[in-house]
Coordinates of C-alpha atoms (C1' of nucleotides) in Angstrom, one line a residue:
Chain A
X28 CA 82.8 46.0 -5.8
X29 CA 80.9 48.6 -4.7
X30 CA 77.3 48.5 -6.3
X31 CA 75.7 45.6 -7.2
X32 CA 72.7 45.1 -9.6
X33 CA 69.5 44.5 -7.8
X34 CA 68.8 41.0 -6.3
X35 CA 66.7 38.7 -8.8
X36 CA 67.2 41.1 -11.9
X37 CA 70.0 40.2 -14.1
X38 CA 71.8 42.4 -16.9
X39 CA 71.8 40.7 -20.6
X40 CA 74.8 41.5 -21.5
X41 CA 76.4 41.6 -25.3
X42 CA 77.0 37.8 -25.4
X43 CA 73.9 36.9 -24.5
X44 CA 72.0 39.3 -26.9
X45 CA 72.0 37.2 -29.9
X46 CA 69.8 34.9 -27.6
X47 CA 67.2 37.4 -26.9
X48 CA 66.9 38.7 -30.1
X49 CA 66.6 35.3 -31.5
X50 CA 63.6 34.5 -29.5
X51 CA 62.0 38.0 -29.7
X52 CA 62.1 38.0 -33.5
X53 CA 60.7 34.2 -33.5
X54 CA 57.7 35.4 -31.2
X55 CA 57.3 38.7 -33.3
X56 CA 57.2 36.7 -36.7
X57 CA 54.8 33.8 -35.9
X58 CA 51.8 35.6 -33.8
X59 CA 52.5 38.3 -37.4
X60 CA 51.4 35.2 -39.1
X61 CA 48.3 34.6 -37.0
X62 CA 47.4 37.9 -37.7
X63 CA 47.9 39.4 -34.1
X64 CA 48.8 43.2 -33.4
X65 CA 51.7 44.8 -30.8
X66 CA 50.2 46.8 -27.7
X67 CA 52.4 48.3 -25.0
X68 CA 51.3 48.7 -21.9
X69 CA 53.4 51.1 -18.9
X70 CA 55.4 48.9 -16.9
X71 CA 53.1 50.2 -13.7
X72 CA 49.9 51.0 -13.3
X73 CA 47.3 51.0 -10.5
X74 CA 47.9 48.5 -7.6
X75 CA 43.7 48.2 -7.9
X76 CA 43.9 47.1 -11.2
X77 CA 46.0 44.0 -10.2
X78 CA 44.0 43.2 -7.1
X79 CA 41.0 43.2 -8.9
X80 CA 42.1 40.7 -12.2
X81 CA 44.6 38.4 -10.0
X82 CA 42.3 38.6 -6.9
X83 CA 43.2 39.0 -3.3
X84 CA 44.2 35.6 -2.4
X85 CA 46.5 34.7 -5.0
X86 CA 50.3 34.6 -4.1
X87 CA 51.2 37.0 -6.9
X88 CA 48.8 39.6 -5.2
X89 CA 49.3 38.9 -1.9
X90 CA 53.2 38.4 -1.5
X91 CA 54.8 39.1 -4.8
X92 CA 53.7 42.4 -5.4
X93 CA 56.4 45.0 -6.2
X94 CA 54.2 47.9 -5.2
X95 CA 55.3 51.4 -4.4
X96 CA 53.4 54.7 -3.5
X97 CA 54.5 57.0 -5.6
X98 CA 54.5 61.1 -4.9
X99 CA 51.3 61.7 -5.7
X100 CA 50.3 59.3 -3.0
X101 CA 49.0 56.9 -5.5
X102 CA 49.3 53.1 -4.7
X103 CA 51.1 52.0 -7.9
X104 CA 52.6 48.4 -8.7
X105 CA 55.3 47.1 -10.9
X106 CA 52.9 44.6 -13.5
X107 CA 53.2 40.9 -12.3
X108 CA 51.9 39.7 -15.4
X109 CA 50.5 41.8 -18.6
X110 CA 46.9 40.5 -19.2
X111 CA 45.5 42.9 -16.7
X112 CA 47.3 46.0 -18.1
X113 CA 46.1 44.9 -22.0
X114 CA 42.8 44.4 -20.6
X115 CA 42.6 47.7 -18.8
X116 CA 43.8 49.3 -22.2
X117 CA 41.3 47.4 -24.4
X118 CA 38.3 48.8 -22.2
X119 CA 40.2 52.5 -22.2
X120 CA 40.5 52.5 -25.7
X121 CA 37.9 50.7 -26.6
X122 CA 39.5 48.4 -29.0
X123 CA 36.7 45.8 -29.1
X124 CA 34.4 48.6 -30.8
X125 CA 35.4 47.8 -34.1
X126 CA 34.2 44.1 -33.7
X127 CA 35.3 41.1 -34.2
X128 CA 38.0 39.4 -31.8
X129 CA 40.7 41.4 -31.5
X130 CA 44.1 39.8 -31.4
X131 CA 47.1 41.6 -29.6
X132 CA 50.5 40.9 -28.6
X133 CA 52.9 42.4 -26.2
X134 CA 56.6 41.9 -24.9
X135 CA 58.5 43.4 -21.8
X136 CA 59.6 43.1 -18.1
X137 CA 57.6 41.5 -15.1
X138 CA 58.1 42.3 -12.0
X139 CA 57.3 39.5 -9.2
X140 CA 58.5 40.3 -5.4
X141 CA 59.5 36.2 -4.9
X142 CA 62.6 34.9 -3.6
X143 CA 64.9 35.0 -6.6
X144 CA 66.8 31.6 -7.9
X145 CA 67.7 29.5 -11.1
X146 CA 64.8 30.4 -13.6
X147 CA 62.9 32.7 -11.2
X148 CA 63.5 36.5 -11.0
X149 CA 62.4 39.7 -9.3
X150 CA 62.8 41.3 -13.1
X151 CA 62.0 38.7 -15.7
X152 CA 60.2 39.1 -19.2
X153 CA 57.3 37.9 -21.3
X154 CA 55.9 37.9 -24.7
X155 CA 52.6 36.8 -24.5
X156 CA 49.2 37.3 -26.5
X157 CA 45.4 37.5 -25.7
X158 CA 42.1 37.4 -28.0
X159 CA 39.3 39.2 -26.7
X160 CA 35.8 38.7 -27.7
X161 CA 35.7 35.0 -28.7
X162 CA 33.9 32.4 -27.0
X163 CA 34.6 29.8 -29.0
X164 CA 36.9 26.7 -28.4
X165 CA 38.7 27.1 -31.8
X166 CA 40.1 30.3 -30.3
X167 CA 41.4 28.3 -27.1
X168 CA 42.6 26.3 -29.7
X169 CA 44.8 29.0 -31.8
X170 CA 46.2 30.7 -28.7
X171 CA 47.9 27.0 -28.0
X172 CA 48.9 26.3 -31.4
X173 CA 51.1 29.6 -31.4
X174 CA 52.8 29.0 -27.9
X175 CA 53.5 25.3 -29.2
X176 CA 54.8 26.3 -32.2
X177 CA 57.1 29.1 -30.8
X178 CA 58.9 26.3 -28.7
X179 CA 59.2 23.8 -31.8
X180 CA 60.4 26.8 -33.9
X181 CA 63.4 28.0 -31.1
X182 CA 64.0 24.2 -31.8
X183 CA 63.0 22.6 -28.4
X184 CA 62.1 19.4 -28.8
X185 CA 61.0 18.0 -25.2
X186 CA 58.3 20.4 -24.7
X187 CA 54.9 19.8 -23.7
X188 CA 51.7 21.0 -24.1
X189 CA 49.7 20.1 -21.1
X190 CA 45.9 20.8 -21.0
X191 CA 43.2 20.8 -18.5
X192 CA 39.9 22.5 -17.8
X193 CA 38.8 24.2 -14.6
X194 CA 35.3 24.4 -15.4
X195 CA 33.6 27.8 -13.9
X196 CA 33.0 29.5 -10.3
X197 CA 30.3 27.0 -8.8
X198 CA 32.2 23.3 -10.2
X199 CA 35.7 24.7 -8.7
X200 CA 33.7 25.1 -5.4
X201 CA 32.2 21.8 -5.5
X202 CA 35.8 20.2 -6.6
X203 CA 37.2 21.9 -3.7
X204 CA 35.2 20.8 -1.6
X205 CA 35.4 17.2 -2.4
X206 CA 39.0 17.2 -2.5
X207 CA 39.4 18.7 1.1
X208 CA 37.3 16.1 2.6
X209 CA 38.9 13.3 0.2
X210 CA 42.7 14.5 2.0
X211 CA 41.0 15.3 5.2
X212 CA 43.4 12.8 6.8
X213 CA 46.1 13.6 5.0
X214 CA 46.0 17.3 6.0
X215 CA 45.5 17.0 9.4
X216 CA 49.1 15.9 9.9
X217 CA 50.2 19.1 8.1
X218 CA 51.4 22.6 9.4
X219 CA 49.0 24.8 10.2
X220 CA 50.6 26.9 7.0
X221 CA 50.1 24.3 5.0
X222 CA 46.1 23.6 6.0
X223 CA 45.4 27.4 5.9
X224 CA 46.5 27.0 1.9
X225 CA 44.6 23.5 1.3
X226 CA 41.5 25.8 2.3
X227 CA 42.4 29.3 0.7
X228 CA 42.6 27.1 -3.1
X229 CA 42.2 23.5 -2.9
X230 CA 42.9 23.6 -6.5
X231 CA 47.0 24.1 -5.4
X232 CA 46.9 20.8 -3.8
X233 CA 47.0 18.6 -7.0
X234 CA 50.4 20.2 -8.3
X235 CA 51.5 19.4 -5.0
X236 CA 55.0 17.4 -4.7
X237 CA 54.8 15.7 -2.2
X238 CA 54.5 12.2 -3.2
X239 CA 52.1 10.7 -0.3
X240 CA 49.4 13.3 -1.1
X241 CA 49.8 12.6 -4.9
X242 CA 49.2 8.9 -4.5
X243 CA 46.2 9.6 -2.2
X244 CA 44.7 12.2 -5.0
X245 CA 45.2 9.3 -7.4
X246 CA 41.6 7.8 -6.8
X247 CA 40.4 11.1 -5.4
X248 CA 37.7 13.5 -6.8
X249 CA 38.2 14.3 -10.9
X250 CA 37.5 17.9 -11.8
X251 CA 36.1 16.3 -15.1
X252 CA 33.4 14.9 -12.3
X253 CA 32.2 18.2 -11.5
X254 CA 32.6 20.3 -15.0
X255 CA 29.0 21.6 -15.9
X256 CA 27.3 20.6 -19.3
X257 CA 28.8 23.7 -21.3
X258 CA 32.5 22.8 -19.8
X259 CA 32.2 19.7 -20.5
X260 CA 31.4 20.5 -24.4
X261 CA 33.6 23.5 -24.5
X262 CA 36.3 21.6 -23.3
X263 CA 36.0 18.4 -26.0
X264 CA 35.8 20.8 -28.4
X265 CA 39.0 22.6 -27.3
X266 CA 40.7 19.1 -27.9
X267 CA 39.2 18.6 -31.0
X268 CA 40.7 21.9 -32.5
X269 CA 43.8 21.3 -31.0
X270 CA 44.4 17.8 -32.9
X271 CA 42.4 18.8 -36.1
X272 CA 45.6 21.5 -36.2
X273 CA 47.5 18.7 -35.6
X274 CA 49.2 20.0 -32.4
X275 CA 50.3 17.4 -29.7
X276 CA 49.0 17.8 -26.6
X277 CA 48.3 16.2 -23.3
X278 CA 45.6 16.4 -20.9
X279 CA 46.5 16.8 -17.2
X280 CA 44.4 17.1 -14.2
X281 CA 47.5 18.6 -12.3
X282 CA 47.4 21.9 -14.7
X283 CA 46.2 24.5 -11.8
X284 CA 47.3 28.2 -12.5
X285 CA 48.0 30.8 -9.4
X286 CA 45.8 33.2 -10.9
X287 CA 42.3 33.8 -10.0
X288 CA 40.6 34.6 -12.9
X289 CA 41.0 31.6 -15.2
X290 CA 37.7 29.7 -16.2
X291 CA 37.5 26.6 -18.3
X292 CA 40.7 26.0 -20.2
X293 CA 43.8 26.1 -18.6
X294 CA 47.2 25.1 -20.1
X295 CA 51.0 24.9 -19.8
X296 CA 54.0 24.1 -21.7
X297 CA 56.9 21.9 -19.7
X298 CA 60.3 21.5 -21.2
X299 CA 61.2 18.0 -19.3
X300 CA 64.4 19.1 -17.6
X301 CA 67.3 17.6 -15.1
X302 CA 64.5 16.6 -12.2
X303 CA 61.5 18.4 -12.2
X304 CA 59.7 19.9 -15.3
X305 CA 59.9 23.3 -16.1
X306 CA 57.6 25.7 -16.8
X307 CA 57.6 27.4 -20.1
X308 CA 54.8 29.4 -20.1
X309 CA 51.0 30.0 -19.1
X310 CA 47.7 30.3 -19.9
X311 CA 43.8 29.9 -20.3
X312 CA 40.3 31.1 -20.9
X313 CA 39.3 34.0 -19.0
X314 CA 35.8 35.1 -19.9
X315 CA 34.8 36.7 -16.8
X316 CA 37.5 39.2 -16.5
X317 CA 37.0 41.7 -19.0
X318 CA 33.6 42.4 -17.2
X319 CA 35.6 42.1 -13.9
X320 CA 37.4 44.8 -15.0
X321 CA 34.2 47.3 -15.7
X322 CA 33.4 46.3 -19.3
X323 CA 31.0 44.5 -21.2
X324 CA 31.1 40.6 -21.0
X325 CA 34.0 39.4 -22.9
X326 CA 34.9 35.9 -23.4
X327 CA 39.0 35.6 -23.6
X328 CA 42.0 33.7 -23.9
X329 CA 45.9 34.0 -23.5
X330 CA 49.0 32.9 -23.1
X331 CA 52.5 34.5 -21.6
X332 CA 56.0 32.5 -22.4
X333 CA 58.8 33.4 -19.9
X334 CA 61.5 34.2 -22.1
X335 CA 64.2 33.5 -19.6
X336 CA 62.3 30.2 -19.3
X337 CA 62.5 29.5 -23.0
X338 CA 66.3 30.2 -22.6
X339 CA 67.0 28.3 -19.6
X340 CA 65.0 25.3 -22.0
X341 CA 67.5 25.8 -25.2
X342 CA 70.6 25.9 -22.6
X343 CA 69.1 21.7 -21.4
X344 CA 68.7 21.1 -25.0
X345 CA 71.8 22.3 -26.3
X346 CA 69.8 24.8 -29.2
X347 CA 72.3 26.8 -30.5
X348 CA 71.8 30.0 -31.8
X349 CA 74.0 31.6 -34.2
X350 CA 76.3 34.5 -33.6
X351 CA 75.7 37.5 -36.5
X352 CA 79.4 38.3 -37.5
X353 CA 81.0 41.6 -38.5
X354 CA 81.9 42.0 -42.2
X355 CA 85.0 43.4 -41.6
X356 CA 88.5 44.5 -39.8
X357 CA 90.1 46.7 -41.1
X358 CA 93.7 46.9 -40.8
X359 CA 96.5 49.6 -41.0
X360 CA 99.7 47.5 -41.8
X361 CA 101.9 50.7 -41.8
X362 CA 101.0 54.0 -40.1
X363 CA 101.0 55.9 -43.3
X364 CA 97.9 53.7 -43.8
X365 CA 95.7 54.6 -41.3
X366 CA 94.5 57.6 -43.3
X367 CA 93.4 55.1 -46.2
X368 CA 92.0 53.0 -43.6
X369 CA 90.0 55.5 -41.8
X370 CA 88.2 56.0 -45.8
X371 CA 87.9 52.9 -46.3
X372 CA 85.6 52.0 -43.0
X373 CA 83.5 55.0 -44.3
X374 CA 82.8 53.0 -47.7
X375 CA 82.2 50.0 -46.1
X376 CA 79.5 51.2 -43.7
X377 CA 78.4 53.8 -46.8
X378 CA 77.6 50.1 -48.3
X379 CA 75.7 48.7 -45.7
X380 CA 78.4 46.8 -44.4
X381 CA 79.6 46.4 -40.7
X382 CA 83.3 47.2 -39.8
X383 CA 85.6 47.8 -36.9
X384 CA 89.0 48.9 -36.9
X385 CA 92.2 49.7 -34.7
X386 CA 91.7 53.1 -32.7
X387 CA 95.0 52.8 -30.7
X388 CA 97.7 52.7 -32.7
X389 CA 98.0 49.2 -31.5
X390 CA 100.9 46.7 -33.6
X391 CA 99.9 44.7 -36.9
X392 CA 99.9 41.8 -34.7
X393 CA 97.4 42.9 -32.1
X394 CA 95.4 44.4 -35.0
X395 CA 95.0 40.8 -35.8
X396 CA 94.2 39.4 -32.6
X397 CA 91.6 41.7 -32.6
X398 CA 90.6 41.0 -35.9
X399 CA 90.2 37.5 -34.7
X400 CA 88.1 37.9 -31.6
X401 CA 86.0 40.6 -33.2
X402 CA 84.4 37.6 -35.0
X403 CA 84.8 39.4 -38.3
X404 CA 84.7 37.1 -41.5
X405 CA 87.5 39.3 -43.5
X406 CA 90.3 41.5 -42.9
X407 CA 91.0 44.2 -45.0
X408 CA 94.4 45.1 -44.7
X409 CA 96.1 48.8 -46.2
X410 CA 100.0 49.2 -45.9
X411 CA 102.5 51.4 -47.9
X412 CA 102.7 48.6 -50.6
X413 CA 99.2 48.7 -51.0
X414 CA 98.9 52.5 -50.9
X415 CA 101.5 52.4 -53.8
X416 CA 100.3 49.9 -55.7
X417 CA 96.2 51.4 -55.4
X418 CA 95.3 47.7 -54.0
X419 CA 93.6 46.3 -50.6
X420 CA 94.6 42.9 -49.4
X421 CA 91.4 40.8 -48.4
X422 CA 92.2 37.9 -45.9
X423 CA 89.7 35.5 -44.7
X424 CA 89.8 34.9 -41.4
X425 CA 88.6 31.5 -41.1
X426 CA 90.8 30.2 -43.8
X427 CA 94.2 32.4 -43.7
X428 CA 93.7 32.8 -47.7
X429 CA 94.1 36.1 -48.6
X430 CA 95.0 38.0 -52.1
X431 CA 95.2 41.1 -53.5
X432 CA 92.0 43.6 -55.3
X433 CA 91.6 46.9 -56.6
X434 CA 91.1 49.2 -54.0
X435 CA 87.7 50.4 -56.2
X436 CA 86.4 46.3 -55.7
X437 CA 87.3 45.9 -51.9
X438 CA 83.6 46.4 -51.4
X439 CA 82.4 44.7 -53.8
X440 CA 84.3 41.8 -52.2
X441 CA 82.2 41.8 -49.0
X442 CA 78.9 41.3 -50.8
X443 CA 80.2 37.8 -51.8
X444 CA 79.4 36.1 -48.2
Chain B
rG5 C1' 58.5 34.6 3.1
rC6 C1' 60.9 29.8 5.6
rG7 C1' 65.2 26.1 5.9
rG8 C1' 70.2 24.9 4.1
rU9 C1' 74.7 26.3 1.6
rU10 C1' 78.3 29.4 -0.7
rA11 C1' 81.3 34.2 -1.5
rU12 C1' 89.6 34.6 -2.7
rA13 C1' 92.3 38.0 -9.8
rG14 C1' 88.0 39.1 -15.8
rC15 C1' 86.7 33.3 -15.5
rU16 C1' 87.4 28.3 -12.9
rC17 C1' 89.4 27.3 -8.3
rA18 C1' 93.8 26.3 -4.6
rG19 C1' 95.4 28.3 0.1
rU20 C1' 96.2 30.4 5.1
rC21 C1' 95.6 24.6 12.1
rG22 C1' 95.0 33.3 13.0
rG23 C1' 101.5 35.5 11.9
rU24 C1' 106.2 39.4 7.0
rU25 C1' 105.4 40.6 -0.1
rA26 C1' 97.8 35.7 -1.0
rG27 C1' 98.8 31.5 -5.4
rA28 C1' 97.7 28.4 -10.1
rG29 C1' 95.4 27.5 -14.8
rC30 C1' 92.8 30.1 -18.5
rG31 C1' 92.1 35.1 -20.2
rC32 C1' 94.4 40.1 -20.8
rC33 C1' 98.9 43.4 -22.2
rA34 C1' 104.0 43.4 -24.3
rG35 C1' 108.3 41.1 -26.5
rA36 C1' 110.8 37.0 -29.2
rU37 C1' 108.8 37.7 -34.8
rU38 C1' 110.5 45.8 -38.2
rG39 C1' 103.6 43.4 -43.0
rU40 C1' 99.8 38.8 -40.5
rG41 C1' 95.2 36.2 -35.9
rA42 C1' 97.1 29.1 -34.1
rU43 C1' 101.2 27.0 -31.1
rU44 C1' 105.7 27.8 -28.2
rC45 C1' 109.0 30.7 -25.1
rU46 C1' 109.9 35.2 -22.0
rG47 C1' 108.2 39.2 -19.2
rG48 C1' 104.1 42.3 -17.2
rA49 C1' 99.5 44.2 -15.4
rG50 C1' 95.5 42.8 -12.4
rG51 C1' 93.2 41.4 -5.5
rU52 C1' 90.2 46.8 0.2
rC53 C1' 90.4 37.7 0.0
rA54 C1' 81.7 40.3 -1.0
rC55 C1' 80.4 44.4 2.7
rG56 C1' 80.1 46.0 8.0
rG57 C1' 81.1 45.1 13.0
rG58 C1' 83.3 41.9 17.1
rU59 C1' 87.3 38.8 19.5
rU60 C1' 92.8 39.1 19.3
rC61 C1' 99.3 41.7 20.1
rA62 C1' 97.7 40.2 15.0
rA63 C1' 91.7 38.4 11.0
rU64 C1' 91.3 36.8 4.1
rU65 C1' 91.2 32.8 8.1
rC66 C1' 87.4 32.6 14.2
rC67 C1' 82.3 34.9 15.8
rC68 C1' 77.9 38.0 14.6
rG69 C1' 75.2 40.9 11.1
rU70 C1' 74.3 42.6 6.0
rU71 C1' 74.3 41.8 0.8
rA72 C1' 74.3 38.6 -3.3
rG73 C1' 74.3 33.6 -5.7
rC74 C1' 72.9 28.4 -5.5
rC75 C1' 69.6 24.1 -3.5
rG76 C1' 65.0 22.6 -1.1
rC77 C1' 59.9 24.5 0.4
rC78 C1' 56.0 28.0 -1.0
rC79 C1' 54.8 29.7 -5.6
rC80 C1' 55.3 30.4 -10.5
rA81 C1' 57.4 32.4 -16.0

RNA sequence: GCGGUUAUAGCUCAGUCGGUUAGAGCGCCAGAUUGUGAUUCUGGAGGUCACGGGUUCAAUUCCCGUUAGCCGCCCCA
């Protein structure tokens, strides 16, 4: 083989379409339902722009980048996530000028520079959705209702909304602080590596797994301990909305996201897999970010499924989707037929109909092999008794029953299914 | 990015203690069956044994490197 595709970005091929579309057209009709528009952003934009909303010391900044300069000389990157990019476009376009919160939703690739495996790519894709210019908790609120209820409607059953709240800039100091001095012990055994990360983001040591330091965090320091007044409320009130809409959920102090610029409510969704959970998706409040970004104040929130996530989640569960099957195959039983045949395809797909037939002269028998693995619910079969007697012969394919119509109703006959 | 592991036909995998033409099952093509997709039988096509280098009279096999997949870590979707 001489080429190969490149490492940690996979092709989707035909069989696995009917997957995708499936769960792009659940996404597409539920956040319709909440009201939410489509934006789409370019796939690159300014390496600046990523810095700046992920900040400097998160992993997806600092090693995951897929950054390139590109002829200009202009330091681009390959988006590692899309609320940055619909941000950056918000401010451009001003979208928040005609008031009100503004709901939009987006779909496409990411581009992450990790270390590829099961469930993690270099090339991998979200939907996701943000609402800009709300403060208020029941907006927190919405953002987790639709991300639960796209996982109920692709039919996963095991998934779980997890919740937590970060509280702002100063308590996630004062957290930090108290947790590094609770583990002290703990990290001075550890790699250098590992003590340089405790003090970049203490926050990462509570979805640690390593099972000593999660005992000893047990009775450590709560980040409800440190949450300021308006936290505090914000965050009751999140919960509030959440079971008034009566979506389950479950609070857990371990919910820490990578990126920098959450504040107040973070949240996950964990299908409960072979081992450890699995991600689903991610999100929170952002309210500083928008102003980050050069714009007025802007309270936030969002959320971004992985689709190959969501997929990987239905595989564990066994959700099937279902296969859309061709109409037709159409079938020259004698050579003298394939004329008729070749007219008939044309009113079948002049009805709306899909059809496929027989372009190499191939036998009546591996017409119907064909027939067979082309999925198709009917055959519609034309031979010299046919042409002489004006009929078609309509076999269904699942059955083997099969009988003789008009040649003027074999369309007709597909509308039936 | 770090550690481990794997790579033989379209797919799942045997195999060669280094030695003539590298195998199986499934799948594919054709025939048995001159108008019918299951099954059965018969025949056939399909491999630079991932790629590059080294050792050797001889490498798919041993060694090194590269690439890609998988597992663990880091991190996340």
């Amino acid at each position: 083989m001489k080429f190969q595709g490149p490492r940690g970005a996979d092709d989707v091929l035909p069989n696995a379409i009917p997957v995708w579309r499936h769960i792009e057209d659940t996404w597409r009709r539920l956040v319709t339902q909440y009201g939410y528009l489509e934006v789409r952003p370019p796939m690159f934009e300014s390496y600046d722009l990523f810095v700046r909303s992920s900040g400097e010391t998160s992993d997806i900044v600092s090693k995951e980048m897929y950054d390139f300069t590109d002829k200009g000389g202009r330091h681009m990157a390959l988006r590692p996530e899309l609320t940055a990019s619909v941000v950056r476009a918000y401010l451009e376009h001003s979208l928040g000028a005609a008031g009100g919160p503004v709901r939009l939703w987006y779909c496409g690739p990411i581009f992450r520079y990790g270390r590829p495996g099961k469930g993690r790519y270099r090339q991998f894709h979200q939907v996701g959705l943000e609402v800009l210019g709300s403060p208020s908790p029941a907006a927190d609120a919405e953002v987790m209702e639709v991300a639960y209820r796209f996982y109920t409607a692709l039919g996963l059953r095991r998934a779980k909304l997890l919740v937590n709240n970060i509280g702002r800039f100063d308590a996630r100091e004062r957290f930090g602080e108290a947790v590094l001095a609770h583990v002290a012990a703990w990290l001075a055994d550890q790699t250098e590596e590992d003590r340089a990360r405790a003090h970049k983001n203490p926050m990462r040591l509570l979805d640690s797994k390593d099972a000593d330091l999660q005992a000893l965090l047990k009775d450590g320091p709560r980040i409800a301990d440190c949450l300021g007044d308006e936290s505090r409320a914000h965050g009751e009130a999140v919960l509030e909305r959440l079971a008034e809409a009566g979506v389950p959920f479950e609070v857990d102090p371990g919910i820490v996201r990578g990126l920098d610029y959450y504040t107040d409510t973070v949240f996950e969704v964990a299908a409960e897999g072979l081992g450890t959970s699995l991600s689903l998706c991610g999100g929170g409040r952002y309210d500083t970010l928008v102003s980050e970004l050069g714009g007025q104040p802007t309270p936030a929130v969002g959320v971004a499924p992985g689709l190959e996530r969501a997929i990987l989640a239905m595989e564990l569960e066994g959700v099937e989707v279902p296969n859309p099957a061709l109409d037709a195959y159409l079938v020259a039983a004698t050579e003298g037929a394939r004329a008729t045949i070749g007219e008939l395809a044309g009113e079948v797909r002049a009805a709306g109909f899909a059809c496929l037939r027989d372009l190499d002269g191939k036998s009546l028998k591996a017409q119907f092999k064909q027939a067979d693995r082309s999925g198709a619910r009917l055959a519609l079969i034309v031979g010299d008794d046919e042409l002489a007697a004006g009929t078609v012969t309509v076999r269904d394919l699942a059955t083997g029953e099969q009988g003789s119509v008009p040649r003027s109703e074999a369309v007709a006959r597909l509308k039936g299914l």
